[in-house]
């Protein structure tokens, strides 16, 4: 099954696969920033994008899933906000305006495209723009709380730091958390979190 079919199948379910509330780390981090223009690649059903819009951000989101977009637009309507949502490939999509922030929330890719994918996306940040990231650590393999079960697609502190070369005020750390995000992110999980400025 190709990735687009996989995600369309997951998002076709009536319930929101990862819930309708934003990721806790992303939400907390947004509270520390002045609202501006933010981009969420691989945004799925829109929980972080819609939350950011309710806080005054102008939001762009991209995902390869048509079903994800349908759920995201419904969620935005329910919260009386607007988001710009493009169905396509984050490797080739470019936001129409320079960005104040990018939010990576469990955006895992095959290792072969990881560096060029992140480089393309982070290149759209303004000088001084902020990157926020939460993803599964290699320590999460086999825990059953969600995420890829392919070690090469999971993160380490060193791997994330390598994606942020040239950034400033870089903070990258590993943390054990309790996830309660819909049906597919549940239980004890090891995650990597990062904040940095371009």
PDB file of C-alpha atoms in Angstrom:
ATOM      1  CA  UNK A   1       0.000   0.000   0.000  1.00  0.00           C
ATOM      2  CA  UNK A   2       1.395   3.383  -0.916  1.00  0.00           C
ATOM      3  CA  UNK A   3       1.552   6.074   1.801  1.00  0.00           C
ATOM      4  CA  UNK A   4      -1.292   8.148   0.360  1.00  0.00           C
ATOM      5  CA  UNK A   5      -3.655   5.167   0.410  1.00  0.00           C
ATOM      6  CA  UNK A   6      -2.569   4.299   3.947  1.00  0.00           C
ATOM      7  CA  UNK A   7      -3.294   7.767   5.293  1.00  0.00           C
ATOM      8  CA  UNK A   8      -6.540   8.137   3.362  1.00  0.00           C
ATOM      9  CA  UNK A   9      -7.663   4.869   4.927  1.00  0.00           C
ATOM     10  CA  UNK A  10      -6.763   6.009   8.422  1.00  0.00           C
ATOM     11  CA  UNK A  11      -8.378   9.423   8.070  1.00  0.00           C
ATOM     12  CA  UNK A  12     -11.509   8.032   6.432  1.00  0.00           C
ATOM     13  CA  UNK A  13     -12.636   6.786   9.849  1.00  0.00           C
ATOM     14  CA  UNK A  14     -15.315   8.917  11.483  1.00  0.00           C
ATOM     15  CA  UNK A  15     -13.295   9.659  14.594  1.00  0.00           C
ATOM     16  CA  UNK A  16     -10.150  11.794  14.456  1.00  0.00           C
ATOM     17  CA  UNK A  17      -7.177   9.423  14.413  1.00  0.00           C
ATOM     18  CA  UNK A  18      -5.058  11.608  16.712  1.00  0.00           C
ATOM     19  CA  UNK A  19      -7.867  13.534  18.354  1.00  0.00           C
ATOM     20  CA  UNK A  20      -8.975  17.103  17.795  1.00  0.00           C
ATOM     21  CA  UNK A  21      -6.822  18.746  20.474  1.00  0.00           C
ATOM     22  CA  UNK A  22      -3.380  20.070  19.552  1.00  0.00           C
ATOM     23  CA  UNK A  23      -0.191  18.328  20.495  1.00  0.00           C
ATOM     24  CA  UNK A  24       0.657  19.495  24.011  1.00  0.00           C
ATOM     25  CA  UNK A  25       4.218  20.572  23.227  1.00  0.00           C
ATOM     26  CA  UNK A  26       3.227  22.449  20.075  1.00  0.00           C
ATOM     27  CA  UNK A  27       0.412  24.237  21.906  1.00  0.00           C
ATOM     28  CA  UNK A  28       2.618  25.232  24.845  1.00  0.00           C
ATOM     29  CA  UNK A  29       5.356  26.457  22.535  1.00  0.00           C
ATOM     30  CA  UNK A  30       2.966  28.596  20.502  1.00  0.00           C
ATOM     31  CA  UNK A  31       2.006  30.431  23.694  1.00  0.00           C
ATOM     32  CA  UNK A  32       5.584  31.751  23.859  1.00  0.00           C
ATOM     33  CA  UNK A  33       5.564  33.160  20.317  1.00  0.00           C
ATOM     34  CA  UNK A  34       4.024  36.232  18.745  1.00  0.00           C
ATOM     35  CA  UNK A  35       1.426  35.062  16.194  1.00  0.00           C
ATOM     36  CA  UNK A  36       2.482  35.327  12.570  1.00  0.00           C
ATOM     37  CA  UNK A  37       2.615  32.933   9.637  1.00  0.00           C
ATOM     38  CA  UNK A  38       3.091  29.237  10.451  1.00  0.00           C
ATOM     39  CA  UNK A  39       3.338  26.066   8.392  1.00  0.00           C
ATOM     40  CA  UNK A  40       2.488  22.516   9.449  1.00  0.00           C
ATOM     41  CA  UNK A  41       3.739  19.854   7.001  1.00  0.00           C
ATOM     42  CA  UNK A  42       2.119  16.419   7.195  1.00  0.00           C
ATOM     43  CA  UNK A  43      -0.731  17.971   9.173  1.00  0.00           C
ATOM     44  CA  UNK A  44      -3.280  15.216   8.663  1.00  0.00           C
ATOM     45  CA  UNK A  45      -6.640  16.076  10.190  1.00  0.00           C
ATOM     46  CA  UNK A  46      -5.653  19.592  11.200  1.00  0.00           C
ATOM     47  CA  UNK A  47      -5.563  19.582  14.989  1.00  0.00           C
ATOM     48  CA  UNK A  48      -2.440  21.748  15.315  1.00  0.00           C
ATOM     49  CA  UNK A  49      -3.255  23.998  12.366  1.00  0.00           C
ATOM     50  CA  UNK A  50      -6.732  24.756  13.652  1.00  0.00           C
ATOM     51  CA  UNK A  51      -5.453  25.404  17.169  1.00  0.00           C
ATOM     52  CA  UNK A  52      -2.840  27.838  15.851  1.00  0.00           C
ATOM     53  CA  UNK A  53      -5.523  29.637  13.838  1.00  0.00           C
ATOM     54  CA  UNK A  54      -7.635  30.085  16.977  1.00  0.00           C
ATOM     55  CA  UNK A  55      -4.625  31.809  18.541  1.00  0.00           C
ATOM     56  CA  UNK A  56      -4.313  34.341  15.748  1.00  0.00           C
ATOM     57  CA  UNK A  57      -1.803  32.648  13.441  1.00  0.00           C
ATOM     58  CA  UNK A  58      -2.155  32.603   9.670  1.00  0.00           C
ATOM     59  CA  UNK A  59      -1.768  28.917   8.934  1.00  0.00           C
ATOM     60  CA  UNK A  60      -0.625  26.799   6.028  1.00  0.00           C
ATOM     61  CA  UNK A  61      -0.907  23.017   6.158  1.00  0.00           C
ATOM     62  CA  UNK A  62       0.112  20.290   3.728  1.00  0.00           C
ATOM     63  CA  UNK A  63      -0.659  16.602   3.665  1.00  0.00           C
ATOM     64  CA  UNK A  64      -0.885  13.931   0.986  1.00  0.00           C
ATOM     65  CA  UNK A  65      -4.315  12.804   2.204  1.00  0.00           C
ATOM     66  CA  UNK A  66      -7.546  14.140   0.704  1.00  0.00           C
ATOM     67  CA  UNK A  67      -9.410  12.572   3.624  1.00  0.00           C
ATOM     68  CA  UNK A  68      -7.164  14.418   6.064  1.00  0.00           C
ATOM     69  CA  UNK A  69      -8.008  17.712   4.413  1.00  0.00           C
ATOM     70  CA  UNK A  70     -11.745  17.016   4.640  1.00  0.00           C
ATOM     71  CA  UNK A  71     -11.465  16.410   8.390  1.00  0.00           C
ATOM     72  CA  UNK A  72      -9.200  19.455   8.862  1.00  0.00           C
ATOM     73  CA  UNK A  73     -11.562  21.800   7.050  1.00  0.00           C
ATOM     74  CA  UNK A  74     -14.490  20.471   9.076  1.00  0.00           C
ATOM     75  CA  UNK A  75     -12.535  21.058  12.284  1.00  0.00           C
ATOM     76  CA  UNK A  76     -11.662  24.591  11.175  1.00  0.00           C
ATOM     77  CA  UNK A  77     -15.312  25.296  10.416  1.00  0.00           C
ATOM     78  CA  UNK A  78     -16.309  23.998  13.842  1.00  0.00           C
ATOM     79  CA  UNK A  79     -13.857  26.468  15.418  1.00  0.00           C
ATOM     80  CA  UNK A  80     -14.860  29.316  13.093  1.00  0.00           C
ATOM     81  CA  UNK A  81     -11.340  29.787  11.713  1.00  0.00           C
ATOM     82  CA  UNK A  82      -9.700  29.554   8.300  1.00  0.00           C
ATOM     83  CA  UNK A  83      -6.585  27.617   7.321  1.00  0.00           C
ATOM     84  CA  UNK A  84      -4.787  27.234   3.987  1.00  0.00           C
ATOM     85  CA  UNK A  85      -4.612  23.481   3.324  1.00  0.00           C
ATOM     86  CA  UNK A  86      -2.861  21.988   0.302  1.00  0.00           C
ATOM     87  CA  UNK A  87      -3.050  18.308  -0.645  1.00  0.00           C
ATOM     88  CA  UNK A  88       0.345  17.351  -2.002  1.00  0.00           C
ATOM     89  CA  UNK A  89       3.973  16.564  -1.258  1.00  0.00           C
ATOM     90  CA  UNK A  90       5.820  18.637   1.339  1.00  0.00           C
ATOM     91  CA  UNK A  91       9.038  18.043  -0.604  1.00  0.00           C
ATOM     92  CA  UNK A  92       7.763  20.107  -3.523  1.00  0.00           C
ATOM     93  CA  UNK A  93       5.280  22.494  -1.881  1.00  0.00           C
ATOM     94  CA  UNK A  94       6.422  26.028  -1.111  1.00  0.00           C
ATOM     95  CA  UNK A  95       4.334  28.368   1.014  1.00  0.00           C
ATOM     96  CA  UNK A  96       3.429  31.593  -0.802  1.00  0.00           C
ATOM     97  CA  UNK A  97       4.925  33.809   1.910  1.00  0.00           C
ATOM     98  CA  UNK A  98       8.008  33.612   4.165  1.00  0.00           C
ATOM     99  CA  UNK A  99       7.210  31.978   7.489  1.00  0.00           C
ATOM    100  CA  UNK A 100       7.569  33.004  11.102  1.00  0.00           C
ATOM    101  CA  UNK A 101       7.359  29.409  12.331  1.00  0.00           C
ATOM    102  CA  UNK A 102       7.225  25.789  11.225  1.00  0.00           C
ATOM    103  CA  UNK A 103       5.659  23.070  13.362  1.00  0.00           C
ATOM    104  CA  UNK A 104       6.780  19.480  12.819  1.00  0.00           C
ATOM    105  CA  UNK A 105       4.462  17.143  14.711  1.00  0.00           C
ATOM    106  CA  UNK A 106       5.411  13.473  14.243  1.00  0.00           C
ATOM    107  CA  UNK A 107       6.658  14.171  10.741  1.00  0.00           C
ATOM    108  CA  UNK A 108       8.695  11.024  10.101  1.00  0.00           C
ATOM    109  CA  UNK A 109      10.031  10.221   6.643  1.00  0.00           C
ATOM    110  CA  UNK A 110      12.228   7.518   5.127  1.00  0.00           C
ATOM    111  CA  UNK A 111      15.838   8.245   6.039  1.00  0.00           C
ATOM    112  CA  UNK A 112      16.854   8.755   2.408  1.00  0.00           C
ATOM    113  CA  UNK A 113      14.682  11.869   2.077  1.00  0.00           C
ATOM    114  CA  UNK A 114      14.844  13.157   5.649  1.00  0.00           C
ATOM    115  CA  UNK A 115      17.598  15.763   5.219  1.00  0.00           C
ATOM    116  CA  UNK A 116      16.426  17.186   1.862  1.00  0.00           C
ATOM    117  CA  UNK A 117      12.802  17.250   3.050  1.00  0.00           C
ATOM    118  CA  UNK A 118      13.600  19.184   6.211  1.00  0.00           C
ATOM    119  CA  UNK A 119      16.029  21.456   4.363  1.00  0.00           C
ATOM    120  CA  UNK A 120      13.343  22.420   1.839  1.00  0.00           C
ATOM    121  CA  UNK A 121      10.781  23.131   4.539  1.00  0.00           C
ATOM    122  CA  UNK A 122      13.122  24.995   6.902  1.00  0.00           C
ATOM    123  CA  UNK A 123      14.401  27.087   4.013  1.00  0.00           C
ATOM    124  CA  UNK A 124      11.007  28.803   3.948  1.00  0.00           C
ATOM    125  CA  UNK A 125      11.504  30.348   7.387  1.00  0.00           C
ATOM    126  CA  UNK A 126      12.293  34.039   7.719  1.00  0.00           C
ATOM    127  CA  UNK A 127      15.535  34.965   9.486  1.00  0.00           C
ATOM    128  CA  UNK A 128      14.644  34.810  13.164  1.00  0.00           C
ATOM    129  CA  UNK A 129      11.820  32.349  12.488  1.00  0.00           C
ATOM    130  CA  UNK A 130      11.162  29.494  14.887  1.00  0.00           C
ATOM    131  CA  UNK A 131      11.089  25.750  14.333  1.00  0.00           C
ATOM    132  CA  UNK A 132       9.091  23.555  16.731  1.00  0.00           C
ATOM    133  CA  UNK A 133       9.378  19.787  16.601  1.00  0.00           C
ATOM    134  CA  UNK A 134       8.078  16.736  18.379  1.00  0.00           C
ATOM    135  CA  UNK A 135       8.666  13.236  17.040  1.00  0.00           C
ATOM    136  CA  UNK A 136       9.213   9.704  18.248  1.00  0.00           C
ATOM    137  CA  UNK A 137      12.613   8.692  19.592  1.00  0.00           C
ATOM    138  CA  UNK A 138      14.399   5.474  18.691  1.00  0.00           C
ATOM    139  CA  UNK A 139      13.616   4.426  22.276  1.00  0.00           C
ATOM    140  CA  UNK A 140       9.929   4.283  21.335  1.00  0.00           C
ATOM    141  CA  UNK A 141      10.423   1.285  19.061  1.00  0.00           C
ATOM    142  CA  UNK A 142       8.162  -1.539  20.229  1.00  0.00           C
ATOM    143  CA  UNK A 143       6.421   0.390  23.017  1.00  0.00           C
ATOM    144  CA  UNK A 144       3.038   0.305  21.276  1.00  0.00           C
ATOM    145  CA  UNK A 145       2.225   3.971  21.862  1.00  0.00           C
ATOM    146  CA  UNK A 146       2.394   4.927  18.188  1.00  0.00           C
ATOM    147  CA  UNK A 147       4.755   5.950  15.463  1.00  0.00           C
ATOM    148  CA  UNK A 148       6.917   4.151  12.923  1.00  0.00           C
ATOM    149  CA  UNK A 149       8.158   0.699  13.767  1.00  0.00           C
ATOM    150  CA  UNK A 150      11.190   1.193  11.539  1.00  0.00           C
ATOM    151  CA  UNK A 151      14.266   2.272  13.513  1.00  0.00           C
ATOM    152  CA  UNK A 152      15.622   4.301  10.595  1.00  0.00           C
ATOM    153  CA  UNK A 153      12.527   6.538  10.621  1.00  0.00           C
ATOM    154  CA  UNK A 154      12.781   7.376  14.323  1.00  0.00           C
ATOM    155  CA  UNK A 155      14.750  10.248  15.839  1.00  0.00           C
ATOM    156  CA  UNK A 156      17.695  10.809  18.136  1.00  0.00           C
ATOM    157  CA  UNK A 157      18.896  14.092  19.601  1.00  0.00           C
ATOM    158  CA  UNK A 158      21.919  13.935  17.292  1.00  0.00           C
ATOM    159  CA  UNK A 159      19.778  13.343  14.205  1.00  0.00           C
ATOM    160  CA  UNK A 160      17.585  16.363  14.919  1.00  0.00           C
ATOM    161  CA  UNK A 161      20.582  18.568  15.689  1.00  0.00           C
ATOM    162  CA  UNK A 162      22.034  17.604  12.317  1.00  0.00           C
ATOM    163  CA  UNK A 163      18.842  18.868  10.632  1.00  0.00           C
ATOM    164  CA  UNK A 164      19.195  22.211  12.424  1.00  0.00           C
ATOM    165  CA  UNK A 165      22.763  23.073  11.437  1.00  0.00           C
ATOM    166  CA  UNK A 166      23.073  26.827  11.024  1.00  0.00           C
ATOM    167  CA  UNK A 167      20.194  27.573  13.394  1.00  0.00           C
ATOM    168  CA  UNK A 168      20.563  29.500  16.657  1.00  0.00           C
ATOM    169  CA  UNK A 169      19.427  28.994  20.247  1.00  0.00           C
ATOM    170  CA  UNK A 170      18.964  25.295  19.503  1.00  0.00           C
ATOM    171  CA  UNK A 171      17.349  23.186  22.213  1.00  0.00           C
ATOM    172  CA  UNK A 172      16.893  19.477  21.480  1.00  0.00           C
ATOM    173  CA  UNK A 173      16.062  16.917  24.135  1.00  0.00           C
ATOM    174  CA  UNK A 174      14.594  13.477  24.707  1.00  0.00           C
ATOM    175  CA  UNK A 175      11.650  13.035  27.054  1.00  0.00           C
ATOM    176  CA  UNK A 176       9.347  10.284  28.277  1.00  0.00           C
ATOM    177  CA  UNK A 177       5.704  11.382  28.046  1.00  0.00           C
ATOM    178  CA  UNK A 178       2.210   9.956  28.368  1.00  0.00           C
ATOM    179  CA  UNK A 179       0.370  10.369  25.094  1.00  0.00           C
ATOM    180  CA  UNK A 180      -3.398  10.657  24.878  1.00  0.00           C
ATOM    181  CA  UNK A 181      -3.927  11.724  21.283  1.00  0.00           C
ATOM    182  CA  UNK A 182      -6.803   9.859  19.686  1.00  0.00           C
ATOM    183  CA  UNK A 183      -6.703   6.124  19.041  1.00  0.00           C
ATOM    184  CA  UNK A 184      -3.189   5.938  17.584  1.00  0.00           C
ATOM    185  CA  UNK A 185      -1.014   7.861  20.069  1.00  0.00           C
ATOM    186  CA  UNK A 186      -1.733   6.296  23.440  1.00  0.00           C
ATOM    187  CA  UNK A 187       0.427   5.478  26.439  1.00  0.00           C
ATOM    188  CA  UNK A 188       4.032   5.868  27.511  1.00  0.00           C
ATOM    189  CA  UNK A 189       6.219   7.203  24.725  1.00  0.00           C
ATOM    190  CA  UNK A 190       9.758   8.429  24.215  1.00  0.00           C
ATOM    191  CA  UNK A 191       9.861  11.600  22.123  1.00  0.00           C
ATOM    192  CA  UNK A 192      12.402  14.083  20.838  1.00  0.00           C
ATOM    193  CA  UNK A 193      11.470  17.741  21.208  1.00  0.00           C
ATOM    194  CA  UNK A 194      13.199  20.726  19.670  1.00  0.00           C
ATOM    195  CA  UNK A 195      13.009  24.518  19.486  1.00  0.00           C
ATOM    196  CA  UNK A 196      15.380  26.605  17.401  1.00  0.00           C
ATOM    197  CA  UNK A 197      15.653  29.967  15.651  1.00  0.00           C
ATOM    198  CA  UNK A 198      16.824  30.537  12.102  1.00  0.00           C
TER     199      UNK A 198
END
